[in-house]
Tab-separated table of C-alpha atoms in Angstrom:
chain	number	residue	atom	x	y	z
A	1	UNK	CA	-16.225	20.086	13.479
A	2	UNK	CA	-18.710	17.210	13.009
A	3	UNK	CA	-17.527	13.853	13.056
A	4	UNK	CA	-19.135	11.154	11.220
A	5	UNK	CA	-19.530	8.096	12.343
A	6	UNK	CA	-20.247	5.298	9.937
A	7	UNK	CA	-19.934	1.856	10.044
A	8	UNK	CA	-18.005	1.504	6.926
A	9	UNK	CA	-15.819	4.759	5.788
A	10	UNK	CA	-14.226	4.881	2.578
A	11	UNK	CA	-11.682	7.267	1.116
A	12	UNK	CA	-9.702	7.740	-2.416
A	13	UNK	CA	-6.303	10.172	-2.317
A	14	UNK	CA	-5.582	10.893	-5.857
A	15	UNK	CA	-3.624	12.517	-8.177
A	16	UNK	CA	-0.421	11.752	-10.377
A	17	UNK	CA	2.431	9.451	-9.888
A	18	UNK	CA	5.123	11.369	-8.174
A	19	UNK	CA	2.681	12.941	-5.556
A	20	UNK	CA	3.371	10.914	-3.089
A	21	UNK	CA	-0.238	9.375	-2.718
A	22	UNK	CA	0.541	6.036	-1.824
A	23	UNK	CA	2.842	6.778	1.137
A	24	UNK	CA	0.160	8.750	2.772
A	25	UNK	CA	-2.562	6.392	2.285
A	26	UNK	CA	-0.402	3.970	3.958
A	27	UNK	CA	0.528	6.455	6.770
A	28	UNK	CA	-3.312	6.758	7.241
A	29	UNK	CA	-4.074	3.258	7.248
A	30	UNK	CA	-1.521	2.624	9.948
A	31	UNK	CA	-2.791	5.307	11.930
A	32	UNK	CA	-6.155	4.030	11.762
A	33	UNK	CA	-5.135	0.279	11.895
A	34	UNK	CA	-1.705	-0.025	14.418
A	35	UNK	CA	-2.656	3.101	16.311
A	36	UNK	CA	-5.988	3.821	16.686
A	37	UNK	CA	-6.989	-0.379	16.561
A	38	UNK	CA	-9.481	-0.306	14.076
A	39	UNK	CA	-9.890	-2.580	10.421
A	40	UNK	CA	-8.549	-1.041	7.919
A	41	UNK	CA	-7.651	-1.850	4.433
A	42	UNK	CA	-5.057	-0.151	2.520
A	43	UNK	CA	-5.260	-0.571	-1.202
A	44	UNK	CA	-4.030	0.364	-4.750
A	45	UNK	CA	-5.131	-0.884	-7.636
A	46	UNK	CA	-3.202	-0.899	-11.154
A	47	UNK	CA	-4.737	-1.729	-14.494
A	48	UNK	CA	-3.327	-0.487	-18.161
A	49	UNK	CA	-4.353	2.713	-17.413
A	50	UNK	CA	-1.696	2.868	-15.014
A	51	UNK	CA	1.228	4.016	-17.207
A	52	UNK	CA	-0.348	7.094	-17.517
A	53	UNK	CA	0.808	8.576	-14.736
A	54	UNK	CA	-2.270	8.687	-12.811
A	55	UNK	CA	-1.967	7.782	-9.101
A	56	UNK	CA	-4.481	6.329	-6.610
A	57	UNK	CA	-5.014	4.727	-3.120
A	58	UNK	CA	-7.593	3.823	-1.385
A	59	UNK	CA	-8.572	3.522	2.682
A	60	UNK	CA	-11.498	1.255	4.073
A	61	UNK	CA	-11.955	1.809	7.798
A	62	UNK	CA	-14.442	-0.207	9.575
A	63	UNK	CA	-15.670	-0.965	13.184
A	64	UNK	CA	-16.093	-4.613	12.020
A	65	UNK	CA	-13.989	-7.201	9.713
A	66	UNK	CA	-13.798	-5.997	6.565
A	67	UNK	CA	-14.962	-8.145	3.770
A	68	UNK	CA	-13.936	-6.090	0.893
A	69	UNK	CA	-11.580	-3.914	1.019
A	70	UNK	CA	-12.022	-1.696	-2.347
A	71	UNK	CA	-13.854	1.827	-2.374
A	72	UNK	CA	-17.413	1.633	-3.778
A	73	UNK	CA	-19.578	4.887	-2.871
A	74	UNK	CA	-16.436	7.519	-1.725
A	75	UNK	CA	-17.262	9.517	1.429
A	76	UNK	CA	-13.925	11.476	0.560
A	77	UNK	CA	-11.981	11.986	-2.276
A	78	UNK	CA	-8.977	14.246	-2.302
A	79	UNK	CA	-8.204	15.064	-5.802
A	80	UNK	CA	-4.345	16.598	-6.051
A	81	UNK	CA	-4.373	17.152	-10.019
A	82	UNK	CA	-7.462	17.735	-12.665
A	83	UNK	CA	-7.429	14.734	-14.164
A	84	UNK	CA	-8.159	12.816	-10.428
A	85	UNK	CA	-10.746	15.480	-9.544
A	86	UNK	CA	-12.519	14.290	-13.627
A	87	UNK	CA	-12.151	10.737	-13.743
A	88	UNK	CA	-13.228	9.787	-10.041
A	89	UNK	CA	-15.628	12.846	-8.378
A	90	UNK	CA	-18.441	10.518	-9.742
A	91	UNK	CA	-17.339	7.728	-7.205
A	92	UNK	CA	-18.330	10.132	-4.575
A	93	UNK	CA	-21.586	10.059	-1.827
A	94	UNK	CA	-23.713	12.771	-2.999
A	95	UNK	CA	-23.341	13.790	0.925
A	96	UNK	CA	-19.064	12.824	0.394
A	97	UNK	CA	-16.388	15.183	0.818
A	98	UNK	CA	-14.500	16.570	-2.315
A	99	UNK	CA	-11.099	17.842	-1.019
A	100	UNK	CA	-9.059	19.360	-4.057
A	101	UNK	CA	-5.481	20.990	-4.312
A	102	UNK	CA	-6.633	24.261	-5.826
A	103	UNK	CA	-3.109	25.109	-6.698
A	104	UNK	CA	-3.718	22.494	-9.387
A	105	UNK	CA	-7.201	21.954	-9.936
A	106	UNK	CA	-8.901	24.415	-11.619
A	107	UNK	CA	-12.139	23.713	-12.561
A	108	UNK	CA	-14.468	22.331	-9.871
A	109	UNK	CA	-16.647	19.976	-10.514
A	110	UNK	CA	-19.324	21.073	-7.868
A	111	UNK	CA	-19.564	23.909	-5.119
A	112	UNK	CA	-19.740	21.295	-2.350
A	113	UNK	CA	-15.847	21.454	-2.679
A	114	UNK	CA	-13.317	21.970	-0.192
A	115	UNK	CA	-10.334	24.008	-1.862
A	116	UNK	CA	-7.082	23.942	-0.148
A	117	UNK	CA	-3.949	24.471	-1.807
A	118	UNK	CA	-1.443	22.064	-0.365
A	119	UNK	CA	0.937	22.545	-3.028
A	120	UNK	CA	1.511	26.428	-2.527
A	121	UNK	CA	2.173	25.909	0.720
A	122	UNK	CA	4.427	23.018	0.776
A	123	UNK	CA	6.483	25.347	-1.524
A	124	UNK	CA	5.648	28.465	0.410
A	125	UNK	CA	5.724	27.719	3.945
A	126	UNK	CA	8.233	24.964	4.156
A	127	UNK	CA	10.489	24.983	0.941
A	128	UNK	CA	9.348	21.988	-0.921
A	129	UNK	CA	6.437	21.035	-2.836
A	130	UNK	CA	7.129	17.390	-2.194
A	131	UNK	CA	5.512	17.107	1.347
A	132	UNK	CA	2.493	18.614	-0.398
A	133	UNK	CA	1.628	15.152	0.606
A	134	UNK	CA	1.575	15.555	3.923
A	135	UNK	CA	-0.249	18.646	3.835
A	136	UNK	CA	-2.920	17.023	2.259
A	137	UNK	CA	-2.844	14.009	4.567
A	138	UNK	CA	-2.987	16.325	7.746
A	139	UNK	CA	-6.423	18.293	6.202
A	140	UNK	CA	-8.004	15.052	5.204
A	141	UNK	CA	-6.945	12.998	8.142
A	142	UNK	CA	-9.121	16.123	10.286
A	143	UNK	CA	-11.783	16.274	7.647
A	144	UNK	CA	-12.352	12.780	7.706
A	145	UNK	CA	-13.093	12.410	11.754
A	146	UNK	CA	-11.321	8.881	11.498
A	147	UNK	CA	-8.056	9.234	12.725
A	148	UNK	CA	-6.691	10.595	16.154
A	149	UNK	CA	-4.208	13.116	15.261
A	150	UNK	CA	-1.469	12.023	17.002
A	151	UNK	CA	-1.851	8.460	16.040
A	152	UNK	CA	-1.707	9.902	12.861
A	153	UNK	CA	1.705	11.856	13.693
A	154	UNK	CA	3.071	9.039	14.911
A	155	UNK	CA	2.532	6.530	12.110
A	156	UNK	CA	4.557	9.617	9.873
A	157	UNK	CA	7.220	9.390	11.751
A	158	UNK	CA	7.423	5.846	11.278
A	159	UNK	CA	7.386	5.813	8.142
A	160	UNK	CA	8.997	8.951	6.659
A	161	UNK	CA	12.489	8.412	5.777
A	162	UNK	CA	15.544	8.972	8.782
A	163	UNK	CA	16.115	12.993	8.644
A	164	UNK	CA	12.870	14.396	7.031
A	165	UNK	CA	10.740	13.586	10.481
A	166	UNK	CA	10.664	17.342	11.068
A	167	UNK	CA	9.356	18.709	7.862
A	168	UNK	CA	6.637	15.682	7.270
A	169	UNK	CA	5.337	16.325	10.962
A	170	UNK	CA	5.282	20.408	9.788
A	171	UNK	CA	3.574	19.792	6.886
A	172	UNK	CA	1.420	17.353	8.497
A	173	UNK	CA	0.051	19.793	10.920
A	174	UNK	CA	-0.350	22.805	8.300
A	175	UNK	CA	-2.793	20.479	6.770
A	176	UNK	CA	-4.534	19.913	9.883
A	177	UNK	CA	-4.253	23.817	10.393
A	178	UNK	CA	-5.737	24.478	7.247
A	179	UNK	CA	-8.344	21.806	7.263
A	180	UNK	CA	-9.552	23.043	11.046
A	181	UNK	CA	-10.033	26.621	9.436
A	182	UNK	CA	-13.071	24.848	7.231
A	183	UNK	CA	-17.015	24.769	8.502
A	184	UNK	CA	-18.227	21.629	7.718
A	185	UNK	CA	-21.511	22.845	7.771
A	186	UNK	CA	-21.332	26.065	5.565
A	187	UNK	CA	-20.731	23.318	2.472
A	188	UNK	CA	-23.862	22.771	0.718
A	189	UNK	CA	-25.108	19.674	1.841
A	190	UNK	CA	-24.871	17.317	-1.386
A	191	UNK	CA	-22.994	17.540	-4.476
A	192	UNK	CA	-26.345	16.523	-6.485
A	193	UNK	CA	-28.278	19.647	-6.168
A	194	UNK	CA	-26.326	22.934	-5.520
A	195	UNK	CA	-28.958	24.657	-6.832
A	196	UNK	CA	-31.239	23.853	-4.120
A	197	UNK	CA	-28.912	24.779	-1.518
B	1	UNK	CA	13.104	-21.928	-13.928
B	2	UNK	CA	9.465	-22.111	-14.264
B	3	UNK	CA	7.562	-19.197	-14.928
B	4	UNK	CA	3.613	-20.262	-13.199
B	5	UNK	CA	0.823	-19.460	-16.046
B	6	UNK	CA	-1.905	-18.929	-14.123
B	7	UNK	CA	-4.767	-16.170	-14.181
B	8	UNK	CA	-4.727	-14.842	-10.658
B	9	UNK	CA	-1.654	-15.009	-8.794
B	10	UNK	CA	-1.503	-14.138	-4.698
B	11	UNK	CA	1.326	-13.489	-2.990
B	12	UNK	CA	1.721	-12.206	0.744
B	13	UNK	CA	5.144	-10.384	2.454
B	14	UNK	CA	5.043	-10.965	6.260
B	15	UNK	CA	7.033	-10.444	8.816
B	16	UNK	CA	7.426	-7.580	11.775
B	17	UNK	CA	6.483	-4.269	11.736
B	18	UNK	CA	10.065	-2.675	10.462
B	19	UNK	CA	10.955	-4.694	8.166
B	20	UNK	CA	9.846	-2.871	4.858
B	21	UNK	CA	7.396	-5.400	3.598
B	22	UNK	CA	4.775	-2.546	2.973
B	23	UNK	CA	7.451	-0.944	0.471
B	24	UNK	CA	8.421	-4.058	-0.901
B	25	UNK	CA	5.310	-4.732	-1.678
B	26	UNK	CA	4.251	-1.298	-3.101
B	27	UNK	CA	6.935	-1.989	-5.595
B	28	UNK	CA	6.541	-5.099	-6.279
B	29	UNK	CA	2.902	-4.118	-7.388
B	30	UNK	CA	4.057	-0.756	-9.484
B	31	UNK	CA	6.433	-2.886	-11.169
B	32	UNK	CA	3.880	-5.828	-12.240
B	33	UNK	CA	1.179	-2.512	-12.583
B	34	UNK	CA	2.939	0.511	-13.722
B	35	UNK	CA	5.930	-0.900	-16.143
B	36	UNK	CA	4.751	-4.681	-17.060
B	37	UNK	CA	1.172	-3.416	-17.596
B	38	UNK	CA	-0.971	-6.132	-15.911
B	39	UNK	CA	-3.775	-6.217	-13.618
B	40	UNK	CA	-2.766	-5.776	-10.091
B	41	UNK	CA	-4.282	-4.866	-6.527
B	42	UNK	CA	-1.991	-4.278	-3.491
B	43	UNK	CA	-2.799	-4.234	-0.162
B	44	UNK	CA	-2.488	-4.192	3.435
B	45	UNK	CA	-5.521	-4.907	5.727
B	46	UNK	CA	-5.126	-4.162	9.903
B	47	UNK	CA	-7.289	-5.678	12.632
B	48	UNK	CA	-6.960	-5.528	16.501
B	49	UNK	CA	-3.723	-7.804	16.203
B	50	UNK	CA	-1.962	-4.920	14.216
B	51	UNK	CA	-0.777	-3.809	17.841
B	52	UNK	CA	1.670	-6.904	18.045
B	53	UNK	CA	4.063	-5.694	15.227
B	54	UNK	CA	2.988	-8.364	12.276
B	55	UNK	CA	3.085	-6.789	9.284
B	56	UNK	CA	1.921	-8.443	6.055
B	57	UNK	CA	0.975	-6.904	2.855
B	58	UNK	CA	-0.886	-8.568	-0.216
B	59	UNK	CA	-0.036	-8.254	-4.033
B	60	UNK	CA	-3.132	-9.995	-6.373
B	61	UNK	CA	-1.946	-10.470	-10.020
B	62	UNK	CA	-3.997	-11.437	-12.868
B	63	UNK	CA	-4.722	-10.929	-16.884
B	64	UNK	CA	-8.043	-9.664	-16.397
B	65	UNK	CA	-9.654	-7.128	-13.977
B	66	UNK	CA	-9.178	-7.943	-10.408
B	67	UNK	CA	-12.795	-7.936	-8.577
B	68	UNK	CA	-11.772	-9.653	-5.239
B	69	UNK	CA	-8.103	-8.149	-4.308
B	70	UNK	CA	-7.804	-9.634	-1.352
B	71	UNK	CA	-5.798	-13.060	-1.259
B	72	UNK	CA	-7.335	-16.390	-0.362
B	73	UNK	CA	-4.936	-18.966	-1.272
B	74	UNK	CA	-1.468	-17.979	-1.477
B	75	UNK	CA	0.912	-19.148	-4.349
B	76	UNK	CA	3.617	-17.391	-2.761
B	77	UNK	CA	4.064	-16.603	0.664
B	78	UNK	CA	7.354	-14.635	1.763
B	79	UNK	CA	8.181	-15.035	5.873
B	80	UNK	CA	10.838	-12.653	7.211
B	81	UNK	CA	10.124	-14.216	11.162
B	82	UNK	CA	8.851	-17.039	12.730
B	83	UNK	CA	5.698	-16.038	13.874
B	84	UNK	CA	4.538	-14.773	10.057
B	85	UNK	CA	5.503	-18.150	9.170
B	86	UNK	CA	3.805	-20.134	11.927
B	87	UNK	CA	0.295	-18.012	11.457
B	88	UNK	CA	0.792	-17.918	7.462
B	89	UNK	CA	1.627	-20.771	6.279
B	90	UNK	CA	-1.565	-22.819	6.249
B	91	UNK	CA	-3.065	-19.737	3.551
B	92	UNK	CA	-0.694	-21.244	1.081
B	93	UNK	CA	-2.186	-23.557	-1.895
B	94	UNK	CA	-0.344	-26.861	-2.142
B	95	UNK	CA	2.052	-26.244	-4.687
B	96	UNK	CA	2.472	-22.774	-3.413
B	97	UNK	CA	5.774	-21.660	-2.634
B	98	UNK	CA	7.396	-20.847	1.056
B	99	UNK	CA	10.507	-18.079	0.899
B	100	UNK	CA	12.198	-17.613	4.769
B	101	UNK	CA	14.637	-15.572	5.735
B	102	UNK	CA	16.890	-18.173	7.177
B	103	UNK	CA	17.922	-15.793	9.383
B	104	UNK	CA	15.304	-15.319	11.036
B	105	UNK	CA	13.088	-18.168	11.050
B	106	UNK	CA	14.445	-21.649	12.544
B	107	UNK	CA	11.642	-24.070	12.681
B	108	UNK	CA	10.079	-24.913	8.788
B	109	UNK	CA	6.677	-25.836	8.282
B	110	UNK	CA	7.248	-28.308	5.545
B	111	UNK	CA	10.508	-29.473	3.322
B	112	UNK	CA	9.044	-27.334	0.524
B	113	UNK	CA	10.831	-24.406	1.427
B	114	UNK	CA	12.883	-21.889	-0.232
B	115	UNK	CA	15.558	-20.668	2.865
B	116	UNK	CA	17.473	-17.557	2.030
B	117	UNK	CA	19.373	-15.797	4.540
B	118	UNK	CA	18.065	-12.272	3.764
B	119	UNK	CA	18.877	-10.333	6.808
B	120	UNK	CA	22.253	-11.606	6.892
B	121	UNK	CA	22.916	-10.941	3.427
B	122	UNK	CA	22.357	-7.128	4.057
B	123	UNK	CA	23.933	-7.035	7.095
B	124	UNK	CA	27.319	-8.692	5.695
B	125	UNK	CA	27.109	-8.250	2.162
B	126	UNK	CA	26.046	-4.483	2.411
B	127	UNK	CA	26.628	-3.813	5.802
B	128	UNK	CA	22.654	-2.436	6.168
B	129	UNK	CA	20.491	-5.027	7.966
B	130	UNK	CA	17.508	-2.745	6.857
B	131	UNK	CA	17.639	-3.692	2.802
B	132	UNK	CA	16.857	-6.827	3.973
B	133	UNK	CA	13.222	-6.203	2.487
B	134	UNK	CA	15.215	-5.174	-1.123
B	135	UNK	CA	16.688	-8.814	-0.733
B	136	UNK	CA	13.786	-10.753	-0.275
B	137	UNK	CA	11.936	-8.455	-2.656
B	138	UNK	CA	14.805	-9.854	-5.548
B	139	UNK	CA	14.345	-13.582	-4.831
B	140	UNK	CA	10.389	-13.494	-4.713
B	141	UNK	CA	10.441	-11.402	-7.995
B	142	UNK	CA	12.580	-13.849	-9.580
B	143	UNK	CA	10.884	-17.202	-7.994
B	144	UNK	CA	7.123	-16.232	-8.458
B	145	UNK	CA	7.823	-15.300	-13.018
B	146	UNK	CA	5.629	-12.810	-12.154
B	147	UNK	CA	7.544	-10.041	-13.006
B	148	UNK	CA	10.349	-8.913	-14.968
B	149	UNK	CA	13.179	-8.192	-13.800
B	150	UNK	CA	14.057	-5.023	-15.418
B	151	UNK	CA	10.706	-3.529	-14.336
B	152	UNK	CA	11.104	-4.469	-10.709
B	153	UNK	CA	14.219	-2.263	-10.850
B	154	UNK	CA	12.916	0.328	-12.664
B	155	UNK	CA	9.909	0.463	-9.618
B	156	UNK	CA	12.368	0.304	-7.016
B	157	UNK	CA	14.252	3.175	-8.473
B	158	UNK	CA	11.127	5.417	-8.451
B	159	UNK	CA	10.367	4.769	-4.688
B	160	UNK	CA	13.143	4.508	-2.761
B	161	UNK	CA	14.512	7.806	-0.853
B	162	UNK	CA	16.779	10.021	-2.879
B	163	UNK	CA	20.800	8.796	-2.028
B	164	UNK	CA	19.888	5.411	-1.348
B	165	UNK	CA	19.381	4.192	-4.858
B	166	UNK	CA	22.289	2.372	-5.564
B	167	UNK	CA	22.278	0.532	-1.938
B	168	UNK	CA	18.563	-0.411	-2.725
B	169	UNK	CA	19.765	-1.521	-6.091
B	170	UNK	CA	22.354	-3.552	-5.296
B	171	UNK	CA	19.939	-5.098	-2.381
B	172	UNK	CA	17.670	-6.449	-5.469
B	173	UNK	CA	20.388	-7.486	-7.283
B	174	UNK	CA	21.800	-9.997	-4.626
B	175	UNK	CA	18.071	-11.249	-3.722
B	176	UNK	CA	17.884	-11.897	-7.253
B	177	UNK	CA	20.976	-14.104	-7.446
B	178	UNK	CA	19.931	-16.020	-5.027
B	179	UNK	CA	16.899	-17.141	-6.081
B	180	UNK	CA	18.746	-17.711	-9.410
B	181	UNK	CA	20.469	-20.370	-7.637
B	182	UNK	CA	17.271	-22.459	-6.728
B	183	UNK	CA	15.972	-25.056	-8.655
B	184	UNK	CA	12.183	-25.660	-8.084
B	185	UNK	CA	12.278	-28.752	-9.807
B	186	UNK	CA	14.223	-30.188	-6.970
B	187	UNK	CA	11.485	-28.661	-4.571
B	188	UNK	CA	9.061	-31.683	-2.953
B	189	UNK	CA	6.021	-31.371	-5.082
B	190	UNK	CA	3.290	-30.061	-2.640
B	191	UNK	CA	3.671	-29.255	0.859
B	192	UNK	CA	1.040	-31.649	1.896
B	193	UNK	CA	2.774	-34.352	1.666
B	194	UNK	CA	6.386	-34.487	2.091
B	195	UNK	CA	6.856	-37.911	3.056
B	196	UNK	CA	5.605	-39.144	-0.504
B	197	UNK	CA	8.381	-37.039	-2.052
């Protein structure tokens, strides 16, 4: 799987309230940040919209100090609910990965998608659709090529409360199962002209 | 007590690695975000000193939409150990306002200082050193008027793990009397110069 190396990577997990979006942003950011030693900056950002139940977090990860620390041009968006995949796949790269729960989005907004459905198997495979979560943040922590797996294991377990370390790190690494099933290179290449691909 | 009227409002939680100030802070935000319906950005940022166990996380407040989310000059600045307070402290704006945990930190940068013993409230009062954070996230709710108090409780409630509601709660609820015992009037005016007070 390739692994891109940019100086500035930048990465929106989205979805609705109780999906646990924040906690795994922040899981990722401490990977990346405490673990792996690079910047990183963590962020969420509320505004009215924000008793609507919508849900997102954002990760900056940088070889160098990082100036500002919100998402501009996405080079991954994972989209756990319609209504993320709607309002914010137009944030994306052209050449930026969409990553989409397809046991809850249905309607994609492009064919340079990458369709994983972390919510069937949270329920499926382990019992409960709550680490769907960590699913997800196992497939896009591979995806990305920005985090060291285990550093990414570890922060989990740091953070996950005292007695659920063994499901998060199972979840976790059915994500990174699923996500190291994908071929990179068998997307088309941009989200701007699938027609030419 | 005074609630500050200002447009943006910054605020940083600091302290060590396990002390919760990530969560505190990721409530503190849905609270101001989610139920009080103001602009808000929250954040943690790493760099190569992430390795030595600081932890400090940001909440940016304001009326209008939040470009910069990053803080500059703090108006509030929460140390839970000595060496957040030591590298900290010069971030804070004049009249800003500096909350230890007098448990933890001995040596005070100024005489404008707000000294709660957090830790030692949640070790003795709860018998769980770990709410600590829940403490501390009470009394800077209450002393920064940034929040209401209702909301901040309504935030924690949503976050914290299932069966430890009511300890989290009650955590809040103490931080919160304590600040309600401070008068900021009776605070030296600016911490840059105490003698003239």
């Amino acid at each position: 799987m390739k692994t891109p190396q940019k100086k500035r990577y930048e990465m929106r997990l989205s979805g609705s309230g109780g999906q646990g979006l924040i906690t795994a942003a922040v899981i990722f950011a401490e990977a990346v940040g405490v673990y792996d030693g690079k910047y990183v900056c963590q962020t969420q950002s509320y505004g009215p919209e924000a008793r609507g139940g919508k849900s997102k977090a954002e990760v900056v990860i940088s070889d160098h100090p990082i100036d500002y620390p919100k998402a501009r041009r996405l080079d991954l968006l994972l989209a756990m609910n319609q209504a993320a995949c709607d309002a914010y796949y137009r944030d994306l790269n052209p050449d930026g990965l969409l990553v989409v729960d397809s046991s809850l989005v249905e309607q994609y907004p492009t064919n340079r998608v990458i369709a994983i459905p972390f919510t069937r198997i949270a329920r499926e495979q382990l019992g409960k659709e709550m680490v769907a979560n960590m699913v997800a943040l196992g497939a896009v922590g591979l995806l990305s090529g920005q985090v060291i797996s285990n550093s990414l294991e570890k922060a989990l377990l740091a953070r996950v409360p005292p007695g659920t370390e063994e499901l998060n790190k199972a979840a976790l690494h059915l994500g990174m199962d699923e996500a190291a099933k994908i071929n990179l290179d068998a997307l088309p290449r941009t989200i701007l002209h699938d027609e030419e691909v």
